[in-house]
Short mmCIF file of C-alpha atoms in Angstrom, two decimals:
data_model
loop_
_atom_site.label_atom_id
_atom_site.label_comp_id
_atom_site.label_asym_id
_atom_site.label_seq_id
_atom_site.Cartn_x
_atom_site.Cartn_y
_atom_site.Cartn_z
CA ASP A 1 13.99 -18.02 16.42
CA ALA A 2 14.75 -14.37 16.47
CA GLY A 3 11.12 -13.02 15.55
CA VAL A 4 10.20 -10.77 12.61
CA ILE A 5 13.25 -8.22 11.76
CA GLN A 6 12.37 -4.63 10.93
CA SER A 7 15.08 -1.92 9.97
CA PRO A 8 15.73 0.44 10.33
CA ARG A 9 14.30 0.80 13.77
CA HIS A 10 14.28 4.79 13.78
CA GLU A 11 14.44 6.81 10.37
CA VAL A 12 14.02 10.54 10.34
CA THR A 13 14.03 12.31 7.06
CA GLU A 14 13.13 15.28 5.27
CA MET A 15 10.11 15.69 3.58
CA GLY A 16 10.02 14.83 -0.57
CA GLN A 17 12.86 12.08 0.43
CA GLU A 18 12.60 8.17 -0.25
CA VAL A 19 11.94 6.43 2.77
CA THR A 20 12.57 2.53 2.66
CA LEU A 21 11.35 0.27 4.86
CA ARG A 22 12.57 -3.35 5.55
CA CYS A 23 11.29 -6.66 7.03
CA LYS A 24 11.96 -9.95 7.66
CA PRO A 25 9.54 -12.28 8.53
CA ILE A 26 9.78 -15.33 10.76
CA SER A 27 10.96 -18.10 8.69
CA GLY A 28 7.95 -20.64 7.63
CA HIS A 29 5.85 -17.97 7.86
CA ASN A 30 3.92 -17.08 4.54
CA SER A 31 1.68 -14.27 5.22
CA LEU A 32 3.05 -10.78 5.99
CA PHE A 33 1.23 -7.50 7.07
CA TRP A 34 2.14 -4.02 7.41
CA TYR A 35 0.81 -1.54 9.45
CA ARG A 36 0.74 2.18 10.49
CA GLN A 37 0.30 3.52 14.38
CA THR A 38 -0.22 6.88 14.72
CA MET A 39 -1.82 8.66 18.11
CA MET A 40 -4.72 9.92 15.75
CA ARG A 41 -5.56 6.96 13.71
CA GLY A 42 -4.36 3.99 16.39
CA LEU A 43 -3.42 0.78 14.35
CA GLU A 44 -4.47 0.46 10.52
CA LEU A 45 -3.04 -2.42 8.39
CA LEU A 46 -1.94 -0.67 4.99
CA ILE A 47 -1.39 -4.31 3.03
CA TYR A 48 -0.67 -7.47 3.27
CA PHE A 49 0.94 -10.83 0.83
CA ASN A 50 -0.04 -14.21 1.47
CA ASN A 51 2.95 -16.52 -0.25
CA ASN A 52 4.77 -13.20 -1.16
CA VAL A 53 1.51 -11.61 -3.39
CA PRO A 54 -0.57 -8.74 -2.39
CA ILE A 55 -3.75 -9.76 -1.20
CA ASP A 56 -5.34 -6.45 -0.19
CA ASP A 57 -3.37 -2.93 -0.62
CA SER A 58 -6.89 -1.41 0.55
CA GLY A 59 -5.44 0.71 3.29
CA MET A 60 -2.73 1.86 1.68
CA PRO A 61 -3.21 5.58 1.92
CA GLU A 62 -1.86 6.84 -1.58
CA ASP A 63 0.50 6.41 -4.52
CA ARG A 64 3.28 7.39 -2.81
CA PHE A 65 2.78 4.16 -0.77
CA SER A 66 4.51 0.94 -2.16
CA ALA A 67 5.30 -2.58 -0.92
CA LYS A 68 6.92 -5.23 -2.40
CA MET A 69 7.61 -9.18 -1.20
CA PRO A 70 10.37 -10.52 -3.58
CA ASN A 71 10.91 -13.69 -1.70
CA ALA A 72 9.37 -14.98 1.64
CA SER A 73 12.18 -13.57 3.38
CA PHE A 74 12.17 -9.58 2.56
CA SER A 75 9.62 -7.27 2.44
CA THR A 76 9.87 -3.73 1.98
CA LEU A 77 7.29 -0.46 2.48
CA LYS A 78 8.55 2.23 0.42
CA ILE A 79 7.14 5.65 0.74
CA GLN A 80 8.19 8.27 -2.31
CA PRO A 81 8.16 11.29 -1.69
CA SER A 82 7.53 11.48 1.87
CA GLU A 83 5.57 13.73 3.39
CA PRO A 84 5.31 15.37 7.37
CA ARG A 85 2.14 13.66 7.97
CA ASP A 86 3.50 10.17 7.04
CA SER A 87 5.45 10.41 10.53
CA ALA A 88 4.59 7.03 12.41
CA VAL A 89 5.64 3.70 13.65
CA TYR A 90 5.55 1.22 11.00
CA PHE A 91 4.96 -2.42 11.65
CA CYS A 92 5.65 -5.57 10.15
CA ALA A 93 4.01 -8.79 11.19
CA SER A 94 3.99 -12.17 9.65
CA ARG A 95 2.10 -15.39 10.55
CA ILE A 96 1.66 -19.18 9.01
CA ARG A 97 -1.52 -19.09 6.83
CA GLY A 98 -4.20 -21.65 8.35
CA THR A 99 -3.20 -20.85 11.78
CA ALA A 100 -6.49 -19.25 12.76
CA TYR A 101 -5.05 -15.86 12.28
CA GLU A 102 -2.06 -15.01 15.16
CA GLN A 103 -0.02 -12.61 13.50
CA TYR A 104 3.91 -11.97 15.18
CA PHE A 105 4.80 -8.40 15.26
CA GLY A 106 8.35 -6.49 14.36
CA PRO A 107 9.26 -4.17 17.02
CA GLY A 108 8.24 -1.24 14.36
CA THR A 109 10.18 1.62 12.59
CA ARG A 110 9.84 5.15 13.79
CA LEU A 111 9.41 7.31 10.80
CA THR A 112 9.86 11.19 11.29
CA VAL A 113 9.52 12.96 8.52
CA THR A 114 10.42 16.75 8.94
CA ALA B 1 -18.91 -5.49 9.58
CA GLN B 2 -16.72 -6.42 12.33
CA SER B 3 -15.92 -4.15 14.86
CA VAL B 4 -13.79 -4.26 17.91
CA THR B 5 -14.65 -1.76 21.03
CA GLN B 6 -12.60 -1.54 23.73
CA PRO B 7 -14.30 1.06 25.69
CA ASP B 8 -11.95 2.16 28.53
CA ILE B 9 -9.15 4.15 27.09
CA HIS B 10 -7.41 4.84 29.99
CA ILE B 11 -7.33 2.69 33.11
CA THR B 12 -5.15 3.49 36.53
CA VAL B 13 -4.75 0.77 39.22
CA SER B 14 -2.89 0.14 42.27
CA GLU B 15 -0.33 -2.37 42.36
CA GLY B 16 -1.00 -5.67 43.89
CA ALA B 17 -4.97 -5.09 42.62
CA SER B 18 -7.01 -7.20 40.28
CA LEU B 19 -7.79 -5.75 36.69
CA GLU B 20 -10.24 -5.67 34.04
CA LEU B 21 -9.98 -4.34 30.69
CA ARG B 22 -13.19 -4.94 28.47
CA CYS B 23 -13.40 -5.83 24.66
CA ASN B 24 -16.56 -6.06 22.62
CA TYR B 25 -16.36 -7.31 19.13
CA SER B 26 -19.50 -7.52 16.58
CA TYR B 27 -19.31 -10.36 14.44
CA GLY B 28 -21.76 -12.76 12.76
CA ALA B 29 -19.86 -15.94 13.28
CA THR B 30 -17.64 -17.93 15.99
CA PRO B 31 -14.86 -15.10 16.37
CA TYR B 32 -11.44 -15.82 16.48
CA LEU B 33 -10.18 -13.38 19.60
CA PHE B 34 -6.91 -12.12 20.69
CA TRP B 35 -5.33 -9.95 23.33
CA TYR B 36 -2.33 -8.11 22.47
CA VAL B 37 -0.14 -6.00 24.63
CA GLN B 38 2.57 -3.15 23.69
CA SER B 39 5.08 -1.78 25.97
CA PRO B 40 6.42 1.81 25.02
CA GLY B 41 8.79 1.44 22.45
CA GLN B 42 7.77 -2.20 21.76
CA GLY B 43 5.82 -4.11 19.20
CA LEU B 44 2.53 -5.98 20.10
CA GLN B 45 2.94 -8.89 21.79
CA LEU B 46 0.32 -11.81 21.71
CA LEU B 47 -0.93 -12.38 25.46
CA LEU B 48 -3.78 -14.81 24.62
CA LYS B 49 -6.02 -15.99 22.25
CA TYR B 50 -9.59 -18.32 21.67
CA PHE B 51 -10.35 -20.11 18.95
CA SER B 52 -12.79 -22.51 20.29
CA GLY B 53 -13.57 -24.96 23.01
CA ASP B 54 -13.11 -23.60 26.87
CA THR B 55 -14.23 -19.63 27.16
CA LEU B 56 -11.51 -19.10 29.89
CA VAL B 57 -8.43 -19.17 28.43
CA GLN B 58 -4.84 -19.14 30.19
CA GLY B 59 -2.49 -16.69 28.62
CA ILE B 60 1.39 -15.34 29.60
CA LYS B 61 1.97 -13.28 32.59
CA GLY B 62 -0.64 -14.48 34.50
CA PHE B 63 -3.34 -13.00 32.42
CA GLU B 64 -6.60 -14.63 31.57
CA ALA B 65 -9.77 -13.75 29.16
CA GLU B 66 -12.89 -15.21 29.44
CA PHE B 67 -15.75 -15.44 25.78
CA LYS B 68 -18.87 -15.10 26.49
CA ARG B 69 -20.79 -15.19 23.24
CA SER B 70 -24.33 -13.89 24.80
CA GLN B 71 -22.68 -10.56 26.01
CA SER B 72 -20.37 -10.27 22.94
CA SER B 73 -17.13 -9.54 25.38
CA PHE B 74 -13.99 -11.18 25.73
CA ASN B 75 -12.81 -9.36 28.59
CA LEU B 76 -9.10 -9.32 29.86
CA ARG B 77 -8.07 -10.19 33.35
CA LYS B 78 -5.54 -10.55 36.12
CA PRO B 79 -6.12 -11.19 39.44
CA SER B 80 -3.18 -9.24 40.84
CA VAL B 81 -1.07 -6.13 38.76
CA HIS B 82 2.28 -5.49 38.53
CA TRP B 83 4.38 -2.10 37.74
CA SER B 84 5.46 -3.66 34.79
CA ASP B 85 2.15 -4.75 33.70
CA ALA B 86 1.80 -0.96 32.47
CA ALA B 87 1.25 -1.03 28.64
CA GLU B 88 -1.07 -0.27 26.30
CA TYR B 89 -3.65 -3.43 25.37
CA PHE B 90 -5.08 -4.71 22.31
CA CYS B 91 -8.11 -6.47 21.39
CA ALA B 92 -8.52 -7.99 18.34
CA VAL B 93 -11.04 -10.57 16.32
CA GLY B 94 -10.32 -12.47 13.29
CA ALA B 95 -12.62 -11.37 10.75
CA GLY B 96 -12.86 -14.15 8.67
CA THR B 97 -10.15 -13.61 6.12
CA ASP B 98 -6.63 -13.25 6.86
CA LYS B 99 -6.65 -9.92 8.58
CA LEU B 100 -7.32 -8.72 12.42
CA ILE B 101 -9.74 -6.32 13.21
CA PHE B 102 -8.11 -4.43 16.43
CA GLY B 103 -9.61 -2.42 19.20
CA THR B 104 -8.24 1.38 19.59
CA GLY B 105 -6.38 0.16 22.88
CA THR B 106 -6.22 0.69 26.90
CA ARG B 107 -3.68 2.38 28.18
CA LEU B 108 -3.07 0.69 31.67
CA GLN B 109 -0.95 2.54 34.22
CA VAL B 110 0.07 1.15 37.28
CA PHE B 111 0.62 2.91 40.91
CA PRO B 112 3.12 1.52 43.37
#
């Protein structure tokens, strides 16, 4: 299995631009999670989906952030407009529901907003 | 509320020495516990997990962890550390929902 796939791996953008991060979960997994990792705040859960439906978005920092999962094999995290404080590594993880919470992480997208 | 504490932010050991990374959790029911490892520039990789049964669990890369309910701990151990084990290690607890609660991580440095 290819594992969780994220693209791009690195993104550098200017403040005010729209940023879209992409994730392909492991085939057969029906839960998907978006995390953000920074030195200051550690690993934060932003949002997660079960069967393509958003279940908990309480970790989304503000309205500039949005996430979608149009089908079982694809999800996006969008930031519009981006700000320098959004600079972080964004991880996507997936799992099979009902297997006691084991999550598989992608390699992450390192976002730098200048 | 569920929480995970990793009291050691940074640990340094010599190659070949034994290792123990501490993890304490707070959770009212029987927890699901995990250890993940993150190498520089990489995502988190599952090392091992505890759901039930034998309290000593074996994982990949020669790691093991012991669940001690009386101490609310799930410490990670390795008898002989290799230079390639230098990484950040995260303990996590299944929070009774779909979510995992992660600790703040312990950075392991290995000297030759």
